[in-house]
XYZ file of C-alpha atoms in Angstrom:
506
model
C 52.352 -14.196 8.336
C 50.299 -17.493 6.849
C 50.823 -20.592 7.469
C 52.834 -21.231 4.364
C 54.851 -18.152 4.741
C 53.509 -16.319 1.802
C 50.452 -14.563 1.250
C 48.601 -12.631 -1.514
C 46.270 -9.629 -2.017
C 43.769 -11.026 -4.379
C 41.453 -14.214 -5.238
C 40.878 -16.347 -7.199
C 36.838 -15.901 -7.117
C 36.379 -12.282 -6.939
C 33.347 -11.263 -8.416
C 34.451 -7.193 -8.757
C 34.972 -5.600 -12.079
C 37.262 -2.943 -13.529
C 36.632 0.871 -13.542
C 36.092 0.821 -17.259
C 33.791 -2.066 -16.728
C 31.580 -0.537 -13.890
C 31.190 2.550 -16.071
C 30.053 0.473 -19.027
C 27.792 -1.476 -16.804
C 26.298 1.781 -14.996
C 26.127 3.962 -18.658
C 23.924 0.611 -19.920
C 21.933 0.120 -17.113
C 21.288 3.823 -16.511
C 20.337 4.112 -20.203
C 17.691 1.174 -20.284
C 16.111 3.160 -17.098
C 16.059 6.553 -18.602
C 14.544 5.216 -21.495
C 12.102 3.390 -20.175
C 10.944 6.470 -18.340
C 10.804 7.916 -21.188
C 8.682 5.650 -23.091
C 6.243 4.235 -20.512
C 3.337 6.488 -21.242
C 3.168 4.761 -24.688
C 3.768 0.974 -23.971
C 0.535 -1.258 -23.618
C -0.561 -1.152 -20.306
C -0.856 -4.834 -19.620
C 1.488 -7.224 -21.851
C -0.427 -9.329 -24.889
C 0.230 -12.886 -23.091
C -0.703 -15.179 -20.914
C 0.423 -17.169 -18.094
C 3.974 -19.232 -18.984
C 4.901 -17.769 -22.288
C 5.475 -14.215 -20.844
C 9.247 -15.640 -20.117
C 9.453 -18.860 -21.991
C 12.013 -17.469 -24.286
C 14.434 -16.423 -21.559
C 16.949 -18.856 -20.713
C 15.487 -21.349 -17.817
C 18.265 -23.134 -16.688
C 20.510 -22.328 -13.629
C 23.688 -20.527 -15.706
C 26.723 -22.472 -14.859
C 28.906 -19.343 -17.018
C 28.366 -15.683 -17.310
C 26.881 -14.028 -20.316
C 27.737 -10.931 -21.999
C 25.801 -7.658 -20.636
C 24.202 -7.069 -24.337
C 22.459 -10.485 -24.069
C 21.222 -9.362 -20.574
C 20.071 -6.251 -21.323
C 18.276 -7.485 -24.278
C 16.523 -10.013 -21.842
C 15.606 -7.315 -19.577
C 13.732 -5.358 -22.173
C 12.300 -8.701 -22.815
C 10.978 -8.725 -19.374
C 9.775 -4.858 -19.210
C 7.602 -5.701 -22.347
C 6.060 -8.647 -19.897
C 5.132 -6.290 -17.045
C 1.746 -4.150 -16.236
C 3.018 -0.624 -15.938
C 1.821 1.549 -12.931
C 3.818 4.083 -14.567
C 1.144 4.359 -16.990
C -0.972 7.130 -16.976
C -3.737 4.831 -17.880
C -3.236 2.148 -15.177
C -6.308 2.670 -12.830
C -5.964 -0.643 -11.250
C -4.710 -0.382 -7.644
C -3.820 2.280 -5.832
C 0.369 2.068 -6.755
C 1.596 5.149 -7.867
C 4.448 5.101 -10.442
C 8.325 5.647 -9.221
C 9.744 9.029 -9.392
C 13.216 9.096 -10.934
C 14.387 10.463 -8.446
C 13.014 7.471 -6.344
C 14.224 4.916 -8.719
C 17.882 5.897 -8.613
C 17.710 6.639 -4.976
C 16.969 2.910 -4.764
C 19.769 2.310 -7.224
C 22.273 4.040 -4.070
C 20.591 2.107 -1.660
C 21.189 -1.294 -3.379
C 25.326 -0.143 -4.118
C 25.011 0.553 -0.644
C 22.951 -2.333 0.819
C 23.620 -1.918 4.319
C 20.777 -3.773 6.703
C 19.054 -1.357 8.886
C 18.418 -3.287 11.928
C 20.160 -0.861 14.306
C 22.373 2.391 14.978
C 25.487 0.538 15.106
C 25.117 -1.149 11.606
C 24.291 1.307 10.137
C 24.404 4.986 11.628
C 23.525 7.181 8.834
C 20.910 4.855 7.509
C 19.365 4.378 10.866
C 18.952 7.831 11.458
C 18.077 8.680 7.997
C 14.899 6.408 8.504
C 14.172 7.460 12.011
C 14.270 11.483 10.667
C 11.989 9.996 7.742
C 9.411 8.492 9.880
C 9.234 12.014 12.131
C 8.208 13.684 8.953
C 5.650 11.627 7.952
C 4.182 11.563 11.590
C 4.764 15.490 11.388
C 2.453 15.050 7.656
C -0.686 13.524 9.836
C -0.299 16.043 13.123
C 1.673 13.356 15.149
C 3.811 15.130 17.533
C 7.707 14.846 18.049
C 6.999 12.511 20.306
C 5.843 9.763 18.122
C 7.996 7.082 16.522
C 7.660 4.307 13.895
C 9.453 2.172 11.394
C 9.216 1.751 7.343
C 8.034 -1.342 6.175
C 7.228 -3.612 3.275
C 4.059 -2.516 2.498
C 0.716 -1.767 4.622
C 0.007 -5.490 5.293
C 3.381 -5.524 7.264
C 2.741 -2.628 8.988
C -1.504 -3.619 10.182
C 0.408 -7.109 11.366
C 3.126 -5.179 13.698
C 0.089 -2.677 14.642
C -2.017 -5.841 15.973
C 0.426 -7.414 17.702
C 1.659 -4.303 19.357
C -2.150 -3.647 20.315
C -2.914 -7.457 21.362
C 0.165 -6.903 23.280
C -0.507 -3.688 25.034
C -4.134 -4.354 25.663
C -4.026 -7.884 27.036
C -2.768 -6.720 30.734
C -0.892 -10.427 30.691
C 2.874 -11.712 29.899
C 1.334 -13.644 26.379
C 4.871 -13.263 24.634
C 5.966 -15.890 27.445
C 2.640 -17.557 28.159
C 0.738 -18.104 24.532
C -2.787 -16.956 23.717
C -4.030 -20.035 25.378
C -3.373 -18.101 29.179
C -5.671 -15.019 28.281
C -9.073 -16.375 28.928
C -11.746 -14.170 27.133
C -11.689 -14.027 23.217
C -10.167 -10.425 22.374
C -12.199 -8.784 19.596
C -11.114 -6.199 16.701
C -13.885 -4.244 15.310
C -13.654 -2.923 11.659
C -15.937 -1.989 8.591
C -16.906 -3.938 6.099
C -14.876 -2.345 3.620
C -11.236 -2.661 5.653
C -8.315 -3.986 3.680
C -7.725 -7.843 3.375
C -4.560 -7.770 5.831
C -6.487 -6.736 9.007
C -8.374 -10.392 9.182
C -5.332 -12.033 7.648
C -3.223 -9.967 10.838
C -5.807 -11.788 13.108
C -5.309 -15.117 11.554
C -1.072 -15.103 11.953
C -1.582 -13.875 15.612
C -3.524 -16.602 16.427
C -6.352 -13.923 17.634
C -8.823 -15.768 14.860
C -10.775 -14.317 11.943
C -13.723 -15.359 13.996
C -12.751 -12.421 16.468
C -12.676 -10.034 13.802
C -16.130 -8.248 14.078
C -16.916 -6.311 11.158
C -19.352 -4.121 10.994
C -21.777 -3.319 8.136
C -20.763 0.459 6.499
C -23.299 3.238 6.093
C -24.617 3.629 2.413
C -21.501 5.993 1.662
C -19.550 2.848 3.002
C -17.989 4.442 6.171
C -18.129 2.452 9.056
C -20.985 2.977 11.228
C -20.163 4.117 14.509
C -23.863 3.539 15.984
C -23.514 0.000 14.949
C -20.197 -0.043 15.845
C -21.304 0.604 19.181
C -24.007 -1.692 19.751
C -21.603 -4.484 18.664
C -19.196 -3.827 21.544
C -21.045 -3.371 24.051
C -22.933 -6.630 23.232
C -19.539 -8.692 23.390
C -18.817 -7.068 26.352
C -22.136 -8.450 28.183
C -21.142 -11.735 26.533
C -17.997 -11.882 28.838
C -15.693 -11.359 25.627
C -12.762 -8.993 25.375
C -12.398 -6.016 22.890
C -9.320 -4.403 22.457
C -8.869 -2.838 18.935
C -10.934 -0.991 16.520
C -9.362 -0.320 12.929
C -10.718 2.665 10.325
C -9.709 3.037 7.208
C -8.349 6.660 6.047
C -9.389 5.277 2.416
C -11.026 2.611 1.508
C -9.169 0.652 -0.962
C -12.794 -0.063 -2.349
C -13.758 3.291 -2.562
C -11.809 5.599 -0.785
C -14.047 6.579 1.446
C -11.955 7.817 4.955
C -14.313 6.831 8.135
C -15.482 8.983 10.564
C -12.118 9.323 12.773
C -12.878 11.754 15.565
C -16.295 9.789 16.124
C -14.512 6.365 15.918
C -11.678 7.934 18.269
C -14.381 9.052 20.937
C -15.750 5.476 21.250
C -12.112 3.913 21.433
C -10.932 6.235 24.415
C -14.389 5.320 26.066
C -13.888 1.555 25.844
C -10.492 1.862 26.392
C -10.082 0.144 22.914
C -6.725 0.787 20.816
C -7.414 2.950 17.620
C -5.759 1.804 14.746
C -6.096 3.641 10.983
C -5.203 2.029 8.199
C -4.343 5.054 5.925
C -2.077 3.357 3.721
C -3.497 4.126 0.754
C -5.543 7.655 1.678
C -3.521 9.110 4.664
C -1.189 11.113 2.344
C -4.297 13.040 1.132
C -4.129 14.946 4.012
C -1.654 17.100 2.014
C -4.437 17.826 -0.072
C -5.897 21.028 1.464
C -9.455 20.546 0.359
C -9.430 16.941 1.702
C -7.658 17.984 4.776
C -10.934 18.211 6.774
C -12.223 14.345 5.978
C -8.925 13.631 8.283
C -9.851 15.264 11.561
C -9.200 12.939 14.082
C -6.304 11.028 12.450
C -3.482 12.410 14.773
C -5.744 10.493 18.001
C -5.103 7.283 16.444
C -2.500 5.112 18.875
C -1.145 3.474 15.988
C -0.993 4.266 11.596
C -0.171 2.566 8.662
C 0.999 4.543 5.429
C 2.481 3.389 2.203
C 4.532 6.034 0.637
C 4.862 3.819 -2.472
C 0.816 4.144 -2.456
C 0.534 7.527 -3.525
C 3.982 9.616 -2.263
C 5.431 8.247 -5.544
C 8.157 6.207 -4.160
C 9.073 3.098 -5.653
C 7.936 0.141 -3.474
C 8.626 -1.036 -1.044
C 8.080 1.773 0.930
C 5.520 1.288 3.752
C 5.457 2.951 7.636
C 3.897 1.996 11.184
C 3.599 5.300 13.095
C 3.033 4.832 16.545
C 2.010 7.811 18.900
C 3.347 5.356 22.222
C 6.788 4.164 21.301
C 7.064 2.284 24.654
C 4.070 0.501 24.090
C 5.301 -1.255 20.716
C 8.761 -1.760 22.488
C 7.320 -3.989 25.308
C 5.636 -5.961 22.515
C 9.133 -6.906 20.532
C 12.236 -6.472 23.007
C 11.835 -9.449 24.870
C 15.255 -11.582 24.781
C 17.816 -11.105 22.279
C 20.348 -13.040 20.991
C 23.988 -12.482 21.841
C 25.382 -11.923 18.773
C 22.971 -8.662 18.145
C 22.655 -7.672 22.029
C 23.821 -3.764 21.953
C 26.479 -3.180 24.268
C 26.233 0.433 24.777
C 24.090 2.310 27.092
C 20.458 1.824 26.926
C 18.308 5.151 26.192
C 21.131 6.495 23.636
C 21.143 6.845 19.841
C 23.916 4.331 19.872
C 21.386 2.002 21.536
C 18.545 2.059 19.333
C 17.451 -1.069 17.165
C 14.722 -1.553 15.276
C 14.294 -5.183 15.579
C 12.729 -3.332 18.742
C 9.433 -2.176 17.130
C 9.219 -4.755 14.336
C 9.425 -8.121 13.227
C 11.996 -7.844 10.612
C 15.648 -8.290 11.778
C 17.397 -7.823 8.073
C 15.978 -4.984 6.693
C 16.488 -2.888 3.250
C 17.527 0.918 2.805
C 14.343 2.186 2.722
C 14.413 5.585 3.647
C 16.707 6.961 1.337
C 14.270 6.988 -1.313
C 11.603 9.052 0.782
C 14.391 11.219 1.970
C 15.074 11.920 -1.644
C 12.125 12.366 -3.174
C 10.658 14.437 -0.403
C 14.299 16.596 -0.637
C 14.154 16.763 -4.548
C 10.432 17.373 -4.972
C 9.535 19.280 -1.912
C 6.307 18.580 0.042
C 4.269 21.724 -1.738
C 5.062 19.820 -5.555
C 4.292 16.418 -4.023
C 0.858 17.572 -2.188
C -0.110 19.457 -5.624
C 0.248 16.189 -7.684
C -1.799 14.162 -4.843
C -4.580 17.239 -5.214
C -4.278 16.771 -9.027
C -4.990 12.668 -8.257
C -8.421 13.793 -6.433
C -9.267 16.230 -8.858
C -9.398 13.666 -11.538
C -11.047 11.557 -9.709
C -13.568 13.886 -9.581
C -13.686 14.654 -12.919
C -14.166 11.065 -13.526
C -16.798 10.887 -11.387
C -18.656 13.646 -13.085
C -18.169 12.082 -16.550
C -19.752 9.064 -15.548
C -22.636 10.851 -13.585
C -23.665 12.959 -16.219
C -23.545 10.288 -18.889
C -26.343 8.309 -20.045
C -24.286 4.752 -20.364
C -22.511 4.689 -17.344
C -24.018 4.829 -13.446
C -21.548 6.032 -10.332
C -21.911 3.590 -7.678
C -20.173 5.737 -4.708
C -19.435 9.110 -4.280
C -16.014 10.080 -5.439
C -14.346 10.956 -2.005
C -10.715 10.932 -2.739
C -8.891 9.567 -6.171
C -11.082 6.378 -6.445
C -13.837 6.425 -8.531
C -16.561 2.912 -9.131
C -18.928 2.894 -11.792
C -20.352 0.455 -14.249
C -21.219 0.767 -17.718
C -25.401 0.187 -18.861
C -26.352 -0.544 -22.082
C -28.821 1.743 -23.767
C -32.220 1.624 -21.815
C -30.701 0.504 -18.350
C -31.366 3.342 -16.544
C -35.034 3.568 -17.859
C -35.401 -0.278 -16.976
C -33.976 0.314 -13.516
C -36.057 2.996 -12.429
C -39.094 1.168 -13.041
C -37.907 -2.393 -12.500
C -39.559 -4.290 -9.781
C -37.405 -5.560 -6.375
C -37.050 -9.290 -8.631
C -36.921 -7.688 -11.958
C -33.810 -5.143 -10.916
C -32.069 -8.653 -9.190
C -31.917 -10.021 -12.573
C -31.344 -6.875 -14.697
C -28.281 -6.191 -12.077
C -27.171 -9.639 -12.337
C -26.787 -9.136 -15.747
C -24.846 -5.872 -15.571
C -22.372 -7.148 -13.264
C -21.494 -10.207 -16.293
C -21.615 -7.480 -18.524
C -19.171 -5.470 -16.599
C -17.302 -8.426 -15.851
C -16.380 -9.086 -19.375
C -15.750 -5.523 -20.333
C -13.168 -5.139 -17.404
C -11.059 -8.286 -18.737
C -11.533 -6.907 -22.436
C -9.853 -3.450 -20.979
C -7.179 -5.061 -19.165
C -6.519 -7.251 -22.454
C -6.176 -4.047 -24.620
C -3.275 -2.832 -23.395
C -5.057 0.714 -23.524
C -6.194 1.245 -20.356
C -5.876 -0.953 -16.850
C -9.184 -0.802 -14.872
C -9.522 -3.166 -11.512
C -13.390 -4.105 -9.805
C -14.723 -3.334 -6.389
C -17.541 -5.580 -4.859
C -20.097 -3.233 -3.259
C -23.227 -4.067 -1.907
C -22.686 -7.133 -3.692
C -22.372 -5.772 -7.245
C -19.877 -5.554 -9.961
C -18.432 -2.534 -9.816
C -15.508 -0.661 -12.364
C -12.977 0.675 -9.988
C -10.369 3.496 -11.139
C -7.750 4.673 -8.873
C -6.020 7.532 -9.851
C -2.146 8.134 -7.985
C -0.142 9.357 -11.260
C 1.480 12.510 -12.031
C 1.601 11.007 -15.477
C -2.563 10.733 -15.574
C -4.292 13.926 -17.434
C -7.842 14.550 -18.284
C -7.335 13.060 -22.152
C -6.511 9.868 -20.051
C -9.981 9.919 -18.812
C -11.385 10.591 -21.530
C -9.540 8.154 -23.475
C -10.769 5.227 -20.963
C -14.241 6.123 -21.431
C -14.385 6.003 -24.780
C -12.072 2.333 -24.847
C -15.062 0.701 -22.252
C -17.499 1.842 -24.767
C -15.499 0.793 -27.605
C -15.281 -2.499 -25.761
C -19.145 -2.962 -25.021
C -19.490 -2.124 -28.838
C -17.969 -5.174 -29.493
C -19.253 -6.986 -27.015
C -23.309 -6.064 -27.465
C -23.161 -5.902 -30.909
């Protein structure tokens, strides 16, 4: 009994609605989404705005009152209108494949759901939903049973845990307790030139230092160079410094290029040096059976990152650290807990497990239901053959360009990324007989060129190309990881540059 005497079974706050308005709500909502699936392929690309107005007609003030769902919905397709579309099967910018529906309303449980996945005991099914989805995409690169993991934001999440884990395991000293500032001897990560952005930025948060990031110059099919490679850590090592990681990329975001693994795994099991791959983009190409070989060697790694929203077709955020040593990236997280999340049943059990254990996050979405989905609705064999279908236009790409007389290939096409620039009529004549100073300048003006004619792309709202730096040169980049994309695509992008240079030569 209350205090008063009386008490009641509602509130006066209760944010719930009615059956009949939750079915409105859902048929409206679910409509928007199915038509927007439905039209994507023929929106622009890339909105006609700018920064600031893209919103400035939506209402900017904090609402004090709620609004009718029409006025909502209408603001919404406001805001898809304002968006770049990976969807698109002309959206070649980054490697972000588009949402499956079957992703998208997978996500849509997930959020009705919305437990947090920190551990078995809040939330069972979910828990070992994730921890079943993590064994098959350990299973996809040859991990064993053995291995474990844990899905995370993205890739740059999962190369931060990875480098902590391997600062942790390598260091041979308590430096959870004691701070970097105990170790002694810089500890040095070795990558190519060509890694991803979040492998120095991993080294910066960790306090390890950008400066102890060595990275080594890439071979002229920009994989890293494992001669080099050597010579680099065995000269810290005479200089009394400490190396304990080496990271290769299973695709470059650059160019997709996947390094030498087995080589680079050789060297790190002589040094005693943990091997990281960042395969976040490229490691699902494995699936590809005529790209399987250019992945030997990615099962020795100690420690993976892979983004299914990269090119599995899962909405983001779907990322994954694989991990071949689960007790290794234990000892570098479950060290003191708070009372209020301490598990109380016995260690070593299902019931025990947490993954605030192998990770940094402690609330953490649904993530796996969309892989479990889509993997479950699709089946592997469809989802590998789209993946294939990714590389093989790639490759057609490539060939376009190669065997064109206005356009030059500036890396080989080794998975779905393909850079190129165009050349006005006569570059290639100019080039070939162009002195060391003359071909500076005539490149220099190419990469303006190019520079201009990207931005005039993304503008049009026809196609959405991105740019690669390599060797120090403007480069077009495409990356192809749509189910949507078709060879008229290509084509169609081809002709829109040169429609673009048109107008921009004269």
């Amino acid at each position: 009994m209350s205090a008063t005497g009386n008490t009641t079974n509602s509130r006066k706050s209760d944010l719930g609605l009615s059956k009949a308005e939750i079915d409105s709500l859902s048929s409206q909502v679910t409509g928007l989404v199915t038509e927007y699936f439905g039209q994507v392929s023929d929106l622009p690309v890339f909105p006609q705005t700018s920064g600031g107005p893209t919103i400035a007609h939506l209402e900017s003030h904090l609402p004090l009152a709620g609004e009718p769902l029409e006025k909502l919905l209408a603001d919404c397709r406001a805001i898809i209108n304002g968006i770049r579309h990976n969807g698109h099967p002309r959206q070649f910018g980054y490697v972000a494949s588009p949402a499956t529906p079957a992703g998208a309303f997978a996500d849509l449980i997930a959020s009705a759901l919305n437990v947090n996945v920190t551990a078995w005991r809040s939330a069972p099914a979910a828990t070992e939903l994730e921890r079943m989805v993590v064994r098959w995409l350990g299973s996809m690169i040859g991990y064993s049973e053995e291995a474990h993991g844990l899905l995370t934001s993205g890739g740059s999440m999962a190369n931060l845990i990875a480098m902590l884990i391997a600062h942790r395991a390598k260091a041979k000293e308590d430096i959870a307790r004691m701070g970097l500032w105990s170790y002694g001897p810089p500890m040095t990560i070795y990558t190519s030139d060509q890694v991803h952005m979040s492998i120095q930025k991993a080294a910066d948060i960790l306090g390890i230092g950008r400066d102890q990031v060595r990275t080594i110059e890439s071979d002229d099919t920009f994989h890293l160079n494992v001669r080099a490679l050597r010579n680099q850590v065995q000269e810290d090592l005479r200089n009394g410094l400490k190396p304990f990681c080496v990271v290769a990329s299973a695709g470059t975001v650059n160019t997709g290029a996947v390094d030498p693994l087995n080589e680079i795994a050789d060297l790190a099991a002589e040094f005693d040096l943990w091997f990281h791959i960042d395969g976040a983009y490229g490691a699902p190409a494995i699936l590809d059976e005529r790209k399987r070989w250019l992945f030997a060697g990615l099962n020795r790694a100690d420690s993976v990152s892979l983004d299914a929203h990269k090119w599995l077709y899962v909405p983001i955020d779907a990322g994954c650290l694989l991990f071949r040593n689960h007790a290794a990236a234990r000892a570098a997280f479950a060290s003191g807990e708070a009372d209020y999340i301490r598990v109380l049943e016995q260690p070593d059990t299902d019931e025990a497990f947490a993954f605030w254990d192998y990770g940094i996050e402690l609330s953490r979405r649904f993530r796996a239901l969309k892989i479990w989905l889509t993997f479950r609705y699709y089946g592997l064999t469809r989802i590998a053959a789209a993946i294939s279908e990714d590389n093989s236009l790639a490759e057609y790409l490539g060939r376009c360009v190669d065997e064109a007389d206005d356009f030059e290939l500036l890396a080989p096409v080794e998975l779905s990324i393909c850079c190129f620039r165009y050349l006005p009529r006569g570059s290639k004549a100019s080039l070939a007989s162009a002195s060391v100073v003359e071909r500076a300048r005539i490149d220099g003006e190419l990469d303006q060129l190019n520079t201009r004619l990207m931005l005039a792309v993304q503008r049009g709202g026809q196609a959405y190309l991105s740019n690669a730096t390599l060797r120090g040169g403007f480069a077009l980049r495409a990356c192809i990881t749509n189910f949507r994309t078709t060879q008229a695509d290509i084509d169609k992008t081809l002709e829109i540059i040169r429609e673009a240079a048109r107008r921009e030569t004269g």
